[in-house]
Amino acid sequence: MTESQSPTAASGGPQPAPPAGEPIKTAAFFDLDKTVIAKSSTLAFSKPFFAQGLINRRAVLKSAYAQFLFLMSGADHDQMDRMRTYLTNMCAGWDVEQVKSIVGETLHEIVNPLVFAEAADLIADHKLCGRDVVIVSASGEEIVAPIARALGATHAMATRMVVEDGRYTGEIAFYCYGEGKVEAIRQLAAREGYALAHCYAYTDSITDLPMLETVGHPSVVNPDRALRKEAVARGWPVLTFSRPVSLRDRISAPSGAAVATTAAVGVSALAAGALTYSLLRRFAF
């Protein structure tokens, strides 16, 4: 098996739907961080949140360090669990509209450049083959939906936080991670009529192994060590995405595809410090 800069049908790229018989409705499911975008969306907004008083200077510095660690090694199941715990404590009481406003005002600056050109091309190829494109992320709707919309995705699924009186309670209603992603994918497939055996999935992390096992055409992108080993053992395509490009033009002139947030509202932006602490609990700072 060889790695590919520009995937083809034999290396994880899309193939035309089978001819004849009843039309088969399919989708391509994409993880976000390090699969479609070149960094962690949850850490990218630490500076604007600091400017608005939601996190302190120490959290900003730790976010920069955690971003480096994330790019080098990703996060395993234990780290993601610690991220979830810290997230619930950190964001309690935050004003939802303030968070959305900060993200909306700084999105162009933060995500430019951010998207892998190879991912954008692959998404376009799947759309040309008549497939829906779904962004599936443990991050939240505030970031996931705008990026998905800019890419012309059909749906976006994300973590959902509990909100009361316009503020986050600090509780997670739905965590779009691990088996949670599979739950969201199966619910969407049932509603949209996707034949999962003919669907595609792309991710970089071993924590998304359940998602890859749910579809008939799994591929790994810039995989962590554990996922690379699993892909080799199973004969899955291993793709290399390495060319981040500007998303500015895509955001300013998005396609007409509507983004339906099937896992509802989440808060990846709120997690700007969460992954930081989950990673750094093992490292001195």
Coordinates of C-alpha atoms in Angstrom, one line a residue:
M1 CA 0.0 0.0 0.0
T2 CA 1.4 3.4 -0.8
E3 CA 0.5 6.9 0.5
S4 CA -1.1 9.3 -1.8
Q5 CA -0.9 13.1 -2.3
S6 CA -4.0 13.1 -4.6
P7 CA -6.2 10.1 -3.8
T8 CA -7.7 8.0 -6.6
A9 CA -10.3 5.4 -6.5
A10 CA -7.7 2.7 -5.6
S11 CA -6.3 4.8 -2.8
G12 CA -9.3 6.0 -0.9
G13 CA -10.8 8.4 -3.4
P14 CA -14.4 8.4 -4.6
Q15 CA -15.8 6.0 -7.1
P16 CA -19.0 6.4 -9.2
A17 CA -22.0 4.8 -7.7
P18 CA -22.8 1.3 -9.1
P19 CA -25.0 1.5 -12.2
A20 CA -28.3 -0.3 -12.8
G21 CA -30.9 -1.1 -10.2
E22 CA -32.3 1.2 -7.5
P23 CA -30.1 4.4 -7.0
I24 CA -27.9 4.1 -3.9
K25 CA -27.7 7.2 -1.8
T26 CA -24.3 7.6 -0.2
A27 CA -22.2 10.0 1.8
A28 CA -18.6 10.8 2.6
F29 CA -17.9 11.4 6.3
F30 CA -14.9 13.6 7.2
D31 CA -13.3 14.2 10.6
L32 CA -12.3 17.9 10.9
D33 CA -9.0 18.5 12.8
K34 CA -5.9 17.2 11.0
T35 CA -8.1 15.7 8.4
V36 CA -9.8 18.6 6.7
I37 CA -8.0 21.4 8.5
A38 CA -4.3 21.6 9.4
K39 CA -4.6 22.3 13.1
S40 CA -6.9 21.9 16.1
S41 CA -10.0 23.9 15.8
T42 CA -10.5 23.8 19.5
L43 CA -7.2 25.6 20.2
A44 CA -7.3 28.0 17.3
F45 CA -9.5 30.6 19.1
S46 CA -7.6 31.0 22.3
K47 CA -6.3 34.5 21.5
P48 CA -9.7 36.0 20.6
F49 CA -11.2 34.4 23.7
F50 CA -8.4 35.9 25.8
A51 CA -9.1 39.3 24.3
Q52 CA -12.8 39.0 25.3
G53 CA -11.9 37.9 28.9
L54 CA -13.1 34.3 28.6
I55 CA -9.7 32.7 29.3
N56 CA -6.5 34.1 31.0
R57 CA -3.0 34.6 29.6
R58 CA -1.7 31.3 31.0
A59 CA -4.4 29.4 29.1
V60 CA -3.3 31.1 25.9
L61 CA 0.3 30.1 26.4
K62 CA -0.7 26.6 27.2
S63 CA -2.9 26.5 24.1
A64 CA 0.0 27.3 21.9
Y65 CA 2.1 24.5 23.5
A66 CA -0.8 22.1 23.3
Q67 CA -1.4 22.9 19.6
F68 CA 2.2 21.9 19.0
L69 CA 1.7 18.6 20.9
F70 CA -1.5 18.0 19.1
L71 CA 0.1 18.4 15.7
M72 CA 2.9 16.1 16.7
S73 CA 1.0 13.2 18.3
G74 CA -2.8 13.9 18.5
A75 CA -4.8 12.9 21.6
D76 CA -5.8 9.5 22.8
H77 CA -9.0 8.3 24.5
D78 CA -7.8 9.2 28.0
Q79 CA -6.7 12.7 27.0
M80 CA -10.0 13.3 25.2
D81 CA -11.9 12.2 28.3
R82 CA -9.9 14.7 30.4
M83 CA -10.7 17.3 27.7
R84 CA -14.4 16.6 28.2
T85 CA -14.2 16.9 32.0
Y86 CA -12.2 20.1 31.8
L87 CA -14.6 21.6 29.2
T88 CA -17.6 21.1 31.4
N89 CA -15.9 23.0 34.2
M90 CA -14.4 25.8 32.1
C91 CA -17.4 26.9 30.1
A92 CA -20.0 26.9 32.8
G93 CA -21.7 30.3 32.8
W94 CA -20.3 31.5 29.5
D95 CA -22.7 33.6 27.4
V96 CA -23.7 31.6 24.3
E97 CA -24.2 34.7 22.1
Q98 CA -20.9 36.2 23.2
V99 CA -19.1 33.0 22.1
K100 CA -20.9 32.9 18.8
S101 CA -20.1 36.6 18.2
I102 CA -16.4 36.2 18.9
V103 CA -16.2 33.2 16.5
G104 CA -18.1 35.0 13.8
E105 CA -15.9 38.1 14.0
T106 CA -12.6 36.3 14.0
L107 CA -13.3 33.2 11.8
H108 CA -11.7 34.7 8.7
E109 CA -8.5 35.5 10.5
I110 CA -8.2 32.3 12.4
V111 CA -8.9 29.8 9.6
N112 CA -6.8 31.6 6.9
P113 CA -4.9 29.4 5.9
L114 CA -6.3 26.3 7.4
V115 CA -7.9 23.8 5.0
F116 CA -5.9 21.1 3.3
A117 CA -6.1 21.5 -0.5
E118 CA -6.2 17.7 -0.8
A119 CA -9.2 17.6 1.5
A120 CA -11.0 20.3 -0.4
D121 CA -10.4 18.5 -3.7
L122 CA -11.6 15.2 -2.3
I123 CA -14.7 16.8 -1.0
A124 CA -15.4 18.3 -4.4
D125 CA -14.8 14.9 -6.1
H126 CA -17.3 13.2 -3.8
K127 CA -19.9 15.9 -4.6
L128 CA -19.3 15.4 -8.3
C129 CA -20.0 11.7 -7.8
G130 CA -23.4 12.6 -6.3
R131 CA -22.6 11.9 -2.7
D132 CA -23.5 14.0 0.3
V133 CA -20.5 15.3 2.3
V134 CA -20.7 15.3 6.1
I135 CA -18.3 16.9 8.6
V136 CA -18.2 14.9 11.8
S137 CA -16.3 16.4 14.7
A138 CA -16.0 16.3 18.5
S139 CA -15.7 20.0 18.2
G140 CA -18.8 22.2 18.1
E141 CA -21.2 23.8 15.7
E142 CA -19.8 27.3 16.2
I143 CA -16.7 26.4 14.3
V144 CA -17.7 23.2 12.5
A145 CA -20.8 24.6 10.7
P146 CA -19.1 27.7 9.2
I147 CA -16.2 25.6 7.9
A148 CA -18.5 22.9 6.6
R149 CA -20.6 25.5 4.9
A150 CA -17.6 27.1 3.3
L151 CA -16.5 23.7 1.9
G152 CA -20.0 23.0 0.5
A153 CA -20.7 20.2 2.9
T154 CA -24.3 18.9 3.1
H155 CA -24.3 18.3 6.9
A156 CA -22.3 18.9 10.0
M157 CA -22.4 17.0 13.2
A158 CA -20.8 18.2 16.4
T159 CA -20.8 18.1 20.2
R160 CA -23.9 19.7 21.9
M161 CA -23.8 21.6 25.1
V162 CA -26.7 22.2 27.5
V163 CA -27.9 25.8 27.5
E164 CA -30.1 27.5 30.1
D165 CA -31.1 31.2 30.1
G166 CA -28.6 31.8 27.3
R167 CA -25.6 30.4 29.1
Y168 CA -23.8 27.1 29.0
T169 CA -24.5 25.1 32.1
G170 CA -21.3 23.1 32.0
E171 CA -23.0 19.9 31.0
I172 CA -22.6 18.1 27.7
A173 CA -25.9 16.9 26.1
F174 CA -24.2 14.9 23.3
Y175 CA -20.5 14.2 22.9
C176 CA -19.8 13.6 19.2
Y177 CA -16.8 11.4 19.8
G178 CA -15.9 7.7 19.5
E179 CA -19.1 5.7 19.6
G180 CA -21.0 9.0 19.7
K181 CA -19.9 9.7 16.2
V182 CA -21.2 6.3 15.1
E183 CA -24.5 7.1 16.8
A184 CA -24.8 10.4 14.9
I185 CA -23.8 8.8 11.6
R186 CA -26.3 6.0 11.9
Q187 CA -29.1 8.3 12.8
L188 CA -28.3 10.6 9.9
A189 CA -28.0 7.6 7.6
A190 CA -31.5 6.3 8.7
R191 CA -33.0 9.7 8.1
E192 CA -31.3 10.4 4.7
G193 CA -31.3 6.8 3.4
Y194 CA -27.6 6.4 3.1
A195 CA -26.3 2.8 2.4
L196 CA -23.4 2.8 4.8
A197 CA -21.8 -0.2 3.1
H198 CA -21.2 2.1 0.1
C199 CA -20.2 5.2 2.1
Y200 CA -16.8 6.7 2.8
A201 CA -15.0 7.9 5.9
Y202 CA -11.8 9.8 6.5
T203 CA -10.0 10.6 9.8
D204 CA -6.5 10.9 11.3
S205 CA -7.1 9.5 14.8
I206 CA -7.3 6.0 16.3
T207 CA -10.2 7.4 18.5
D208 CA -12.3 7.4 15.3
L209 CA -11.8 3.7 14.6
P210 CA -15.5 3.0 15.2
M211 CA -16.5 5.6 12.5
L212 CA -14.1 3.9 10.0
E213 CA -15.6 0.5 10.8
T214 CA -19.1 1.8 10.2
V215 CA -18.6 2.4 6.4
G216 CA -17.7 0.3 3.5
H217 CA -14.8 2.5 2.3
P218 CA -12.6 3.7 5.2
S219 CA -9.4 5.7 4.6
V220 CA -7.0 7.3 7.1
V221 CA -5.5 10.7 6.6
N222 CA -2.2 11.8 8.2
P223 CA -2.8 9.0 10.8
D224 CA -1.4 8.8 14.3
R225 CA 0.9 5.9 15.0
A226 CA -1.9 3.6 16.3
L227 CA -4.2 4.3 13.4
R228 CA -1.5 3.8 10.8
K229 CA -0.7 0.4 12.3
E230 CA -4.4 -0.5 12.2
A231 CA -4.8 0.7 8.6
V232 CA -1.8 -1.3 7.4
A233 CA -3.2 -4.4 9.2
R234 CA -6.6 -4.0 7.5
G235 CA -5.4 -2.9 4.1
W236 CA -7.0 0.5 4.3
P237 CA -5.7 3.4 2.2
V238 CA -3.3 5.8 3.9
L239 CA -3.5 9.3 2.5
T240 CA -1.1 12.2 3.1
F241 CA -2.6 15.8 3.1
S242 CA 0.1 18.4 3.4
R243 CA -0.9 21.6 1.5
P244 CA -3.0 24.0 3.7
V245 CA -4.7 26.7 1.6
S246 CA -6.6 29.8 2.3
L247 CA -10.3 29.4 3.2
R248 CA -11.0 33.1 3.0
D249 CA -12.4 32.9 -0.5
R250 CA -14.5 29.9 0.3
I251 CA -16.0 31.6 3.3
S252 CA -16.7 34.8 1.6
A253 CA -18.4 33.0 -1.3
P254 CA -19.7 29.7 0.0
S255 CA -21.5 27.2 -2.2
G256 CA -25.3 27.0 -2.0
A257 CA -25.2 23.7 -0.1
A258 CA -27.1 24.0 3.2
V259 CA -25.4 22.8 6.3
A260 CA -27.8 20.9 8.6
T261 CA -26.3 20.5 12.1
T262 CA -27.6 17.0 12.8
A263 CA -26.0 16.7 16.2
A264 CA -27.1 20.3 17.1
V265 CA -25.2 23.1 18.7
G266 CA -21.8 22.4 20.2
V267 CA -18.9 24.4 21.5
S268 CA -15.5 23.6 19.9
A269 CA -14.7 27.2 20.4
L270 CA -15.3 26.8 24.2
A271 CA -12.7 24.0 24.3
A272 CA -9.8 26.4 23.4
G273 CA -8.3 25.6 26.8
A274 CA -9.8 22.2 27.3
L275 CA -7.5 20.0 25.2
T276 CA -4.6 22.1 26.5
Y277 CA -5.2 20.9 30.0
S278 CA -5.9 17.4 29.0
L279 CA -2.6 17.1 27.2
L280 CA -0.5 19.1 29.7
R281 CA -1.6 17.0 32.7
R282 CA 1.2 14.7 31.5
F283 CA 3.7 17.4 30.8
A284 CA 5.4 20.0 33.0
F285 CA 4.8 23.6 31.8

